Coordinates of C-alpha atoms and ligand atoms in Angstrom, one line a residue:
M1 CA 0.0 -0.1 0.0
N2 CA 1.2 3.4 -0.5
S3 CA 3.5 5.4 2.0
K4 CA 1.6 5.7 5.3
N5 CA -1.2 8.3 5.3
A6 CA -0.1 10.6 2.7
R7 CA -2.8 13.1 1.2
L8 CA -2.9 13.0 -2.8
P9 CA -1.6 16.0 -4.0
S10 CA -4.2 18.5 -5.4
F11 CA -3.0 18.9 -8.9
E12 CA -4.5 22.9 -8.6
A13 CA -2.2 24.1 -10.7
H14 CA -3.5 21.8 -13.3
A15 CA -7.2 21.8 -12.3
S16 CA -6.7 25.4 -12.1
R17 CA -5.4 25.6 -16.0
L18 CA -8.6 23.0 -16.8
S19 CA -11.6 24.8 -15.2
S20 CA -11.5 27.2 -17.9
T21 CA -10.4 24.8 -20.8
H22 CA -13.8 23.6 -22.2
L23 CA -13.8 19.2 -23.5
R24 CA -14.8 21.0 -26.6
Q25 CA -10.8 22.5 -26.8
L26 CA -9.1 19.6 -25.1
L27 CA -10.8 17.0 -27.8
A28 CA -9.1 19.2 -30.7
D29 CA -5.9 18.2 -29.3
E30 CA -5.7 14.9 -31.4
A31 CA -2.1 14.0 -29.6
R32 CA -4.1 14.6 -26.6
G33 CA -6.3 12.0 -27.0
D34 CA -4.1 8.8 -28.5
R35 CA -2.8 9.3 -24.9
L36 CA -6.3 8.5 -23.6
R37 CA -7.3 5.5 -25.9
T38 CA -5.6 2.2 -25.4
R39 CA -6.3 -1.7 -25.9
V40 CA -6.7 -3.9 -23.9
G41 CA -7.4 -7.5 -25.7
P42 CA -10.5 -7.2 -26.9
V43 CA -11.3 -4.1 -24.9
W44 CA -11.0 -0.7 -26.5
L45 CA -10.6 2.4 -24.2
D46 CA -11.3 6.2 -24.7
L47 CA -10.7 8.3 -22.0
S48 CA -10.6 11.3 -24.5
R49 CA -13.5 12.5 -23.2
Q50 CA -11.9 13.2 -19.9
K51 CA -10.7 16.2 -18.2
L52 CA -7.4 16.1 -18.2
D53 CA -5.1 17.5 -20.8
V54 CA -1.2 16.1 -21.5
A55 CA 0.7 17.6 -19.1
A56 CA -2.4 17.3 -15.5
L57 CA -2.5 13.2 -17.0
D58 CA 1.3 13.2 -16.8
A59 CA 1.6 15.1 -13.5
V60 CA -0.9 12.1 -12.2
G61 CA 1.5 9.5 -13.9
E62 CA 4.4 11.1 -12.2
Y63 CA 2.7 10.9 -8.7
L64 CA 1.3 7.4 -9.4
Q65 CA 4.9 5.6 -9.9
S66 CA 6.4 8.1 -7.0
T67 CA 4.1 5.1 -5.5
H68 CA 5.1 2.5 -6.2
W69 CA 1.9 1.2 -7.3
Q70 CA 4.0 -1.9 -9.4
A71 CA 5.6 -3.4 -6.3
A72 CA 2.2 -3.2 -4.6
R73 CA 0.9 -5.1 -7.9
D74 CA 3.4 -7.4 -7.4
A75 CA 2.6 -8.1 -3.9
M76 CA -0.6 -8.5 -4.6
F77 CA -0.2 -11.3 -7.6
A78 CA 2.7 -13.2 -5.5
G79 CA 0.2 -13.5 -2.4
E80 CA 1.5 -11.5 0.4
H81 CA -1.0 -10.9 2.5
I82 CA -1.9 -7.2 1.3
N83 CA -5.7 -7.6 3.7
T84 CA -4.1 -6.6 6.5
S85 CA -7.0 -6.5 8.6
E86 CA -8.1 -10.4 7.6
D87 CA -4.3 -10.8 7.4
R88 CA -5.2 -12.8 4.1
A89 CA -3.4 -12.9 0.6
V90 CA -5.6 -11.6 -2.1
L91 CA -5.5 -14.1 -5.1
H92 CA -8.3 -13.7 -7.2
T93 CA -5.6 -13.3 -9.9
A94 CA -4.5 -17.0 -9.3
L95 CA -7.6 -18.4 -10.2
R96 CA -7.1 -17.4 -13.5
A97 CA -2.9 -17.5 -14.1
G98 CA -3.2 -20.6 -15.6
Q99 CA -4.4 -18.9 -18.4
S100 CA -1.9 -16.0 -18.0
R101 CA 1.7 -15.9 -20.0
H102 CA 2.8 -14.6 -16.6
P103 CA 1.2 -16.8 -13.5
R104 CA 2.7 -15.0 -10.5
A105 CA 1.3 -17.2 -7.9
P106 CA 2.6 -19.3 -5.8
A107 CA 2.8 -23.1 -7.4
E108 CA 0.7 -25.1 -4.8
V109 CA -1.5 -22.8 -5.0
R110 CA -2.2 -22.7 -9.0
Q111 CA -2.6 -26.1 -8.6
E112 CA -5.3 -26.3 -6.2
I113 CA -7.2 -24.4 -8.3
E114 CA -6.1 -26.2 -11.1
A115 CA -7.6 -29.0 -9.1
T116 CA -11.2 -27.8 -8.4
L117 CA -11.7 -26.5 -12.0
Q118 CA -11.3 -30.0 -13.2
R119 CA -13.6 -31.2 -10.4
M120 CA -16.1 -28.9 -11.0
G121 CA -15.8 -29.3 -15.4
H122 CA -16.1 -33.0 -14.7
I123 CA -19.7 -32.0 -12.8
V124 CA -20.9 -29.6 -15.2
D125 CA -20.3 -32.4 -18.1
A126 CA -21.7 -34.9 -16.8
V127 CA -24.7 -32.8 -16.1
H128 CA -24.7 -31.7 -19.3
R129 CA -24.9 -35.1 -20.7
G130 CA -27.3 -36.3 -18.8
E131 CA -25.3 -38.6 -16.2
G132 CA -25.4 -36.7 -13.2
E133 CA -25.7 -40.0 -10.9
S134 CA -22.2 -40.6 -12.0
V135 CA -21.2 -37.6 -10.3
G136 CA -23.7 -38.3 -7.3
L137 CA -26.5 -35.7 -8.4
I138 CA -30.1 -36.5 -10.0
P139 CA -29.3 -37.5 -13.6
Q140 CA -31.8 -34.9 -15.3
V141 CA -31.3 -31.3 -14.7
T142 CA -33.8 -29.2 -16.5
D143 CA -33.1 -26.2 -14.1
V144 CA -29.9 -24.5 -11.9
V145 CA -30.8 -22.9 -9.2
N146 CA -27.6 -20.2 -7.9
I147 CA -28.4 -19.6 -4.1
G148 CA -26.2 -16.8 -2.7
I149 CA -25.4 -13.0 -2.4
G150 CA -23.2 -10.5 -2.7
G151 CA -20.3 -11.8 -4.1
S152 CA -22.3 -14.7 -4.3
D153 CA -24.6 -14.0 -6.7
L154 CA -23.8 -10.6 -8.7
G155 CA -20.5 -12.2 -10.3
P156 CA -22.0 -15.2 -12.1
R157 CA -25.5 -13.5 -12.2
L158 CA -23.5 -10.9 -14.9
A159 CA -21.7 -13.6 -16.6
V160 CA -24.7 -15.9 -16.7
H161 CA -27.0 -12.8 -18.4
A162 CA -24.8 -11.6 -20.4
L163 CA -23.5 -14.7 -21.9
E164 CA -27.1 -15.9 -22.9
Q165 CA -26.3 -16.4 -26.5
F166 CA -23.6 -19.4 -25.6
H167 CA -25.9 -20.9 -23.1
V168 CA -26.3 -24.5 -23.4
K169 CA -29.7 -25.9 -24.4
G170 CA -32.0 -27.3 -22.6
L171 CA -30.8 -26.1 -19.0
R172 CA -32.3 -23.1 -17.8
S173 CA -30.9 -20.7 -14.8
H174 CA -31.7 -18.8 -12.0
F175 CA -30.9 -16.5 -8.6
L176 CA -32.3 -16.7 -5.9
T177 CA -31.2 -14.0 -3.4
N178 CA -32.8 -12.3 -1.0
V179 CA -34.5 -13.1 2.0
D180 CA -37.4 -11.7 0.6
G181 CA -39.7 -15.2 0.5
Q182 CA -41.8 -13.9 -2.4
A183 CA -39.1 -14.5 -4.8
A184 CA -38.1 -18.4 -3.7
Y185 CA -42.2 -18.6 -3.5
N186 CA -42.4 -17.7 -6.9
L187 CA -39.6 -19.6 -8.0
M188 CA -40.3 -23.1 -6.3
N189 CA -44.4 -22.5 -8.0
Q190 CA -41.7 -22.5 -12.0
L191 CA -39.8 -25.3 -11.2
D192 CA -40.4 -28.6 -11.2
P193 CA -38.5 -29.8 -8.1
R194 CA -37.4 -33.2 -9.4
R195 CA -35.9 -31.6 -11.9
T196 CA -33.7 -28.6 -9.8
L197 CA -30.4 -28.7 -9.2
V198 CA -29.7 -26.0 -6.7
I199 CA -26.0 -24.7 -6.3
L200 CA -25.5 -23.4 -2.6
V201 CA -22.7 -20.8 -3.2
S202 CA -21.5 -18.9 0.2
K203 CA -18.3 -18.3 1.3
T204 CA -18.2 -18.2 4.3
F205 CA -21.6 -20.4 4.7
T206 CA -23.2 -18.1 7.4
T207 CA -24.7 -15.6 5.6
Q208 CA -28.5 -15.7 6.9
E209 CA -30.6 -15.0 3.5
T210 CA -28.1 -18.1 1.7
L211 CA -29.6 -21.0 4.5
L212 CA -32.4 -19.6 5.0
N213 CA -33.5 -19.9 1.0
G214 CA -31.5 -22.8 1.1
G215 CA -33.3 -24.8 3.8
V216 CA -36.3 -23.8 2.1
F217 CA -35.3 -25.4 -1.3
L218 CA -34.5 -28.2 0.7
D219 CA -37.7 -28.9 2.3
W220 CA -38.9 -28.4 -1.3
I221 CA -37.1 -30.8 -2.9
V222 CA -37.5 -33.4 0.4
R223 CA -41.3 -33.3 0.2
A224 CA -40.6 -34.0 -3.5
H225 CA -39.2 -37.1 -2.9
D226 CA -41.8 -38.3 0.3
G227 CA -39.4 -37.0 3.3
N228 CA -36.1 -39.2 1.5
K229 CA -33.4 -37.2 2.6
A230 CA -30.7 -38.9 1.1
A231 CA -32.5 -38.6 -2.3
A232 CA -33.0 -34.7 -1.8
S233 CA -29.0 -34.7 -1.4
K234 CA -28.5 -35.5 -4.8
H235 CA -30.1 -32.1 -5.4
F236 CA -27.9 -29.8 -4.1
L237 CA -23.7 -28.3 -4.7
A238 CA -22.2 -26.1 -2.5
V239 CA -19.3 -24.0 -2.8
S240 CA -17.4 -22.5 0.3
S241 CA -14.1 -21.8 1.9
N242 CA -16.1 -23.3 4.6
V243 CA -16.8 -27.0 3.5
D244 CA -17.1 -27.9 7.3
A245 CA -20.2 -26.1 7.5
A246 CA -21.3 -27.2 4.2
E247 CA -21.3 -31.2 4.6
K248 CA -22.7 -30.3 8.4
W249 CA -25.4 -28.6 6.3
G250 CA -26.2 -31.8 4.1
V251 CA -24.2 -31.4 1.5
P252 CA -22.1 -34.3 0.9
A253 CA -18.4 -34.0 0.8
A254 CA -18.3 -34.3 -3.0
Q255 CA -21.0 -32.2 -3.9
V256 CA -19.0 -29.6 -1.8
L257 CA -16.5 -27.7 -3.7
P258 CA -14.0 -25.1 -2.3
M259 CA -13.1 -21.7 -2.4
W260 CA -10.4 -20.1 0.0
D261 CA -9.7 -17.5 2.0
F262 CA -7.3 -15.6 -0.4
V263 CA -10.1 -14.7 -2.9
G264 CA -12.4 -12.0 -1.8
G265 CA -16.3 -12.5 -2.4
R266 CA -16.8 -10.3 -5.0
Y267 CA -13.4 -11.0 -6.9
S268 CA -14.9 -14.8 -6.8
L269 CA -16.9 -15.4 -9.6
W270 CA -13.7 -16.9 -11.7
S271 CA -13.6 -20.1 -8.7
A272 CA -15.9 -22.5 -8.5
V273 CA -18.6 -19.2 -7.6
G274 CA -19.1 -19.4 -11.0
A275 CA -20.3 -22.9 -11.3
S276 CA -23.7 -21.7 -12.7
I277 CA -21.7 -19.7 -15.5
A278 CA -19.8 -23.2 -16.5
F279 CA -23.3 -24.8 -16.1
S280 CA -24.7 -22.5 -18.6
V281 CA -22.0 -22.0 -20.9
G282 CA -19.8 -25.2 -21.0
M283 CA -16.2 -25.5 -18.7
D284 CA -14.3 -24.8 -21.9
R285 CA -16.5 -21.0 -22.3
F286 CA -15.4 -20.8 -18.6
R287 CA -11.7 -21.3 -19.0
E288 CA -12.5 -18.9 -21.9
L289 CA -13.8 -15.6 -19.3
L290 CA -11.0 -17.1 -17.4
A291 CA -8.6 -16.3 -20.4
G292 CA -10.0 -13.3 -21.0
A293 CA -8.9 -11.8 -17.3
A294 CA -5.7 -13.6 -17.4
E295 CA -5.3 -11.4 -20.6
A296 CA -6.3 -8.4 -18.9
D297 CA -3.7 -9.5 -15.6
D298 CA -1.1 -9.8 -18.3
H299 CA -1.4 -6.4 -19.3
F300 CA -1.8 -4.6 -15.9
L301 CA 1.2 -6.5 -14.8
T302 CA 3.0 -5.5 -18.7
A303 CA 2.0 -2.4 -20.1
E304 CA 3.8 0.8 -19.4
W305 CA 1.4 3.3 -17.0
N306 CA 0.5 5.5 -19.9
K307 CA -1.0 2.7 -21.8
N308 CA -2.0 0.6 -19.0
G309 CA -6.2 0.8 -19.0
P310 CA -6.6 -0.2 -15.2
V311 CA -4.0 2.5 -14.4
L312 CA -5.5 5.6 -16.9
L313 CA -9.1 4.2 -15.8
A314 CA -7.7 5.1 -11.9
I315 CA -6.4 8.6 -12.8
A316 CA -9.5 9.5 -14.5
E317 CA -11.6 8.3 -11.8
M318 CA -9.4 9.8 -8.7
W319 CA -9.6 13.3 -10.9
N320 CA -13.5 13.1 -10.8
R321 CA -13.5 12.1 -7.4
N322 CA -10.4 14.3 -5.6
V323 CA -9.6 17.1 -8.1
L324 CA -13.3 17.6 -9.6
K325 CA -15.2 16.4 -6.4
R326 CA -17.7 14.6 -8.5
T327 CA -20.0 12.8 -6.2
S328 CA -20.7 9.9 -8.5
R329 CA -20.4 7.8 -11.9
A330 CA -22.8 6.4 -14.0
V331 CA -22.5 3.2 -15.5
V332 CA -24.6 3.3 -18.6
P333 CA -23.9 -0.1 -21.1
Y334 CA -25.6 0.0 -24.3
V335 CA -26.1 -3.7 -24.1
D336 CA -29.1 -5.3 -22.7
A337 CA -27.0 -8.5 -21.7
L338 CA -24.8 -6.1 -19.4
V339 CA -28.0 -5.2 -17.3
D340 CA -26.3 -6.2 -14.4
L341 CA -23.0 -4.9 -14.9
P342 CA -23.8 -1.5 -12.4
S343 CA -25.1 -3.7 -9.9
Y344 CA -21.9 -6.2 -10.1
L345 CA -20.1 -2.5 -10.0
Q346 CA -21.8 -1.2 -7.1
Q347 CA -20.6 -4.3 -4.9
L348 CA -16.9 -4.3 -7.1
E349 CA -15.8 -0.7 -6.1
M350 CA -18.6 0.7 -3.8
E351 CA -18.0 -2.6 -0.8
S352 CA -13.9 -2.2 -1.7
L353 CA -13.2 1.4 -1.8
G354 CA -15.9 2.7 0.4
K355 CA -13.7 3.0 3.6
H356 CA -12.9 6.3 5.5
V357 CA -10.0 4.8 7.9
H358 CA -6.4 3.5 7.3
P359 CA -5.4 0.0 7.5
T360 CA -2.5 1.5 9.9
G361 CA -5.1 3.6 11.1
G362 CA -6.4 7.1 11.1
H363 CA -9.0 8.9 9.1
V364 CA -8.5 9.2 5.2
E365 CA -8.1 13.0 4.1
D366 CA -9.3 12.3 0.8
S367 CA -12.3 11.4 -0.4
T368 CA -12.8 8.1 -1.6
V369 CA -15.2 5.8 -3.5
P370 CA -18.0 7.8 -5.2
V371 CA -21.9 6.6 -5.3
V372 CA -21.8 4.3 -8.6
W373 CA -24.9 3.5 -10.5
G374 CA -26.7 3.3 -14.3
S375 CA -28.5 1.2 -16.1
I376 CA -28.8 0.1 -20.0
G377 CA -28.5 2.4 -22.7
T378 CA -30.8 3.8 -24.7
N379 CA -33.7 2.9 -21.8
A380 CA -31.4 5.7 -19.5
Q381 CA -31.9 8.5 -22.2
H382 CA -35.6 8.3 -21.5
A383 CA -35.4 8.1 -17.5
Y384 CA -32.6 10.1 -16.1
F385 CA -29.8 11.9 -18.8
Q386 CA -32.2 15.0 -18.8
A387 CA -30.4 15.4 -14.8
L388 CA -27.2 14.4 -16.8
H389 CA -26.7 16.8 -19.6
Q390 CA -28.9 19.8 -17.7
G391 CA -28.6 19.1 -14.0
T392 CA -26.6 21.4 -11.4
D393 CA -24.2 18.6 -10.9
V394 CA -22.3 16.9 -12.8
V395 CA -22.1 13.0 -13.0
P396 CA -19.1 11.7 -14.8
L397 CA -20.2 8.6 -17.0
E398 CA -19.1 5.4 -18.3
F399 CA -20.4 4.1 -21.8
I400 CA -20.1 0.6 -22.8
G401 CA -20.7 -0.8 -26.1
I402 CA -20.4 -3.5 -27.9
V403 CA -19.1 -3.6 -31.7
K404 CA -20.6 -6.5 -33.4
P405 CA -23.8 -8.1 -32.0
A406 CA -24.4 -11.6 -32.0
H407 CA -28.0 -10.9 -34.1
P408 CA -28.2 -10.1 -37.7
L409 CA -30.4 -6.9 -36.9
A410 CA -28.0 -4.2 -38.2
K411 CA -30.7 -1.3 -38.0
N412 CA -31.1 -2.2 -34.1
H413 CA -27.2 -2.3 -33.9
A414 CA -26.5 0.6 -35.6
A415 CA -29.2 2.5 -33.6
L416 CA -28.4 1.7 -30.7
L417 CA -24.9 2.1 -31.4
S418 CA -25.2 6.3 -32.9
N419 CA -27.3 6.5 -29.6
L420 CA -24.1 5.7 -27.4
L421 CA -22.3 7.4 -29.9
A422 CA -24.3 10.6 -30.0
Q423 CA -24.8 10.7 -26.1
A424 CA -20.7 11.1 -25.0
A425 CA -20.6 13.4 -27.7
A426 CA -23.3 15.6 -26.9
L427 CA -22.2 15.9 -22.6
A428 CA -19.0 16.9 -24.0
L429 CA -19.6 19.9 -26.7
G430 CA -23.0 21.0 -25.4
K431 CA -24.3 23.3 -26.9
T432 CA -23.9 27.1 -26.9
F433 CA -26.5 29.4 -26.3
D434 CA -26.1 31.2 -29.7
E435 CA -26.0 28.0 -31.1
A436 CA -30.0 27.6 -29.1
L437 CA -31.0 31.1 -29.8
A438 CA -30.7 30.5 -33.2
E439 CA -33.2 27.6 -33.6
A440 CA -35.7 29.8 -31.5
K441 CA -37.9 31.0 -34.2
T442 CA -40.7 32.6 -32.6
G443 CA -41.9 34.8 -30.1
T444 CA -40.1 38.0 -28.5
E445 CA -36.5 38.5 -28.1
E446 CA -36.6 38.0 -24.5
Q447 CA -38.8 35.1 -24.9
R448 CA -36.7 33.5 -27.3
R449 CA -33.6 34.6 -25.5
A450 CA -35.3 32.2 -22.3
L451 CA -36.2 30.1 -24.2
A452 CA -32.5 29.8 -25.5
E453 CA -31.1 29.6 -22.0
Q454 CA -33.4 26.6 -21.2
R455 CA -32.1 24.6 -24.5
T456 CA -28.3 25.6 -23.9
F457 CA -26.4 23.0 -23.2
E458 CA -23.0 23.8 -21.1
G459 CA -21.5 20.4 -22.2
D460 CA -17.6 19.5 -20.7
R461 CA -19.5 17.0 -19.0
P462 CA -16.7 14.2 -18.9
S463 CA -17.1 10.7 -19.6
T464 CA -15.6 6.7 -20.8
V465 CA -16.3 4.7 -23.7
L466 CA -15.5 1.3 -22.9
M467 CA -15.9 -0.6 -26.4
L468 CA -15.8 -4.6 -26.9
D469 CA -15.3 -6.2 -30.3
S470 CA -18.2 -8.5 -28.9
L471 CA -19.9 -9.9 -26.1
T472 CA -17.7 -12.9 -25.6
P473 CA -16.7 -15.2 -22.4
R474 CA -13.3 -13.8 -23.3
S475 CA -14.2 -10.1 -24.1
L476 CA -16.4 -9.9 -20.3
G477 CA -13.5 -11.4 -18.3
A478 CA -11.4 -9.3 -19.6
L479 CA -13.9 -6.3 -19.0
I480 CA -14.4 -7.6 -15.4
A481 CA -10.9 -7.5 -14.6
L482 CA -10.0 -4.3 -15.6
Y483 CA -12.5 -2.9 -13.2
E484 CA -10.9 -5.2 -10.6
H485 CA -7.4 -3.8 -11.3
K486 CA -8.8 -0.2 -11.1
V487 CA -10.2 -1.1 -7.8
F488 CA -6.9 -2.0 -6.9
L489 CA -4.9 1.4 -8.1
L490 CA -8.0 3.5 -6.2
G491 CA -7.1 1.2 -2.7
H492 CA -3.3 1.9 -3.5
L493 CA -3.9 5.5 -4.1
W494 CA -6.7 6.0 -1.3
R495 CA -4.2 4.1 1.1
I496 CA -7.4 1.8 2.0
N497 CA -7.6 -1.7 2.1
A498 CA -10.2 -2.4 -1.0
F499 CA -10.4 -6.4 0.6
D500 CA -12.1 -6.3 3.5
Q501 CA -16.2 -5.4 4.2
W502 CA -16.1 -4.4 7.9
G503 CA -19.0 -2.2 7.2
V504 CA -21.5 -4.8 6.6
E505 CA -21.2 -5.9 9.8
L506 CA -23.0 -4.3 12.2
G507 CA -26.0 -4.5 10.6
K508 CA -26.0 -8.1 10.8
A509 CA -25.5 -7.9 13.9
I510 CA -28.4 -5.7 14.5
A511 CA -31.3 -7.6 12.4
S512 CA -30.2 -10.9 14.2
Q513 CA -31.0 -9.4 17.2
I514 CA -34.6 -7.7 16.1
L515 CA -35.0 -11.1 14.6
P516 CA -36.6 -12.9 18.5
S517 CA -38.3 -9.2 18.9
L518 CA -40.1 -9.1 16.3
D519 CA -43.2 -11.0 18.4
A520 CA -41.8 -9.6 22.0
D521 CA -43.9 -6.9 23.8
P522 CA -42.2 -4.1 22.6
D523 CA -42.3 -2.7 26.0
T524 CA -39.4 -4.8 27.1
L525 CA -37.9 -3.8 24.4
T526 CA -35.3 -1.5 26.3
Q527 CA -32.3 -2.7 23.9
F528 CA -33.3 -0.9 21.0
D529 CA -34.0 2.8 20.0
S530 CA -37.1 4.8 20.2
A531 CA -37.6 4.8 16.3
T532 CA -36.7 1.0 15.9
V533 CA -39.5 0.1 19.2
E534 CA -42.3 2.1 17.1
L535 CA -41.8 0.4 14.1
I536 CA -42.0 -3.0 15.8
R537 CA -44.9 -1.8 17.7
T538 CA -46.3 -0.4 14.0
I539 CA -45.9 -4.3 12.2
Q540 CA -46.9 -6.0 15.6
S541 CA -50.3 -3.6 15.0
R542 CA -50.9 -4.2 10.8
K543 CA -50.4 -7.9 11.2
Ligands
LIG601 O1 -22.5 -8.8 3.5 C1 -21.4 -8.8 2.6 C2 -20.8 -9.7 2.0 O2 -19.8 -10.6 3.3 C3 -19.9 -9.8 1.3 O3 -19.0 -9.0 0.9 C4 -20.4 -11.1 0.4 O4 -20.6 -11.4 -1.1 C5 -21.8 -11.5 0.6 O5 -21.5 -11.3 1.8 C6 -22.0 -13.0 0.9 O6 -21.1 -13.7 1.4 P1 -21.5 -15.1 1.4 O7 -20.9 -15.4 -0.1 O8 -19.8 -15.8 2.8 O9 -22.6 -16.1 1.3

């Protein structure tokens, strides 16, 4: 991690120069544009609409170099315990090291990972051949239900939905996440319990939502087998680093796939946590996903800072957050299949970087993670883009597009792409008052000017475009790994631990105190604050 608790430089001279330089002017400098574009395998990154000129970029780059980020990166890849609050290595890159040209993880770790991938492949292939019995499962599976939450849901869900065009025929995938019983109830009503395979995914195997939903599905399947628990257990796989707990829960040992303490939940889709991805697209495609991520890893390890995708993404984010003081970033994929990307990134970025204390103690002085939000375009254009173009707050955007679609509807794709390009251009260039005035043809001079003011776009609103050649396991793997490495770099720059998540614990602890109190006499609930007690009273009175 970056040296002890030093603040980021303010880059004031650059910020003040750029405050009076419109993106229109910056975009006219082609040499600058070249500096802000790079390729990472199948992903083209265009950061030329960020509010940095070459001098500012070089100043930030020089600062970054002075922080020895390469040494920090190498320490992560080598398996040093950089997650200090949990005394753990951070080795999600080892999960795809088998496909890397520069594998850095310890050999025994890589062997264990490969052995698990082979076990997973064996199970997935058997199910696909309709021979589940050979691996202790039911013979015929029509539906796979992934029960998990957070990192045990968002990554697999993103990939399964993104790769729909590669889905193996005859096997449907479902994700059950929330403890809201309606979701479990609705899903059970759709499925045949005798043909359903459940994957219980929980790194800790202590997560309330997952264990509760797992129990609901177990009861449902046991009932379908007239109370025969041994028959029901053939419907379950588990993925966990707490293998004992999964076995105690009732999943036979041969059906429990391990993951490891050195992989954080939100970084785990590359492990057996991604079993639902492998069931959906097959093991070969799953390995292509790993290969795409490994390609991004190799790029991160070898590219100079000024052509390094994650570095450029981190610089832009730091600039927007710490220099321009932007409080959120919108992620807008112009690809329906990437509908889950914003929520995936919310966990990856906000759970990793939503910290305000240094690992060595002391409150951070720089702002850390912005709010990450977004949804697919063009739909977003017809919802909140008004505010992005003309609202009082500037929100940097990330546009994600694909060059070649998987469908033959060329006109649709051209319309989709032209909208993406147009939004990025409009946000940056805007429309001047004079241009708007020239368009206002009717009314008095005063009315024309008032209308023109409302129809003026200040522009100067930054965005990044990430363009995938096409949406494949490889390009998706590379895209996600780019974001992972950006997060690593921001953790380094902000001098916070991007790999723990203590902030989720307090609410969990209070929920476990409230749960048994929901039916108690509110007058006896002295351990809770008055608002909680009143809400319990209201719930009880309206039941
Ligand atoms: O509550 C947050 C969290 O711990 C995430 O970090 C994690 O991805 C999620 O819960 C699920 O945890 P598990 O995989 O242990 O069930």
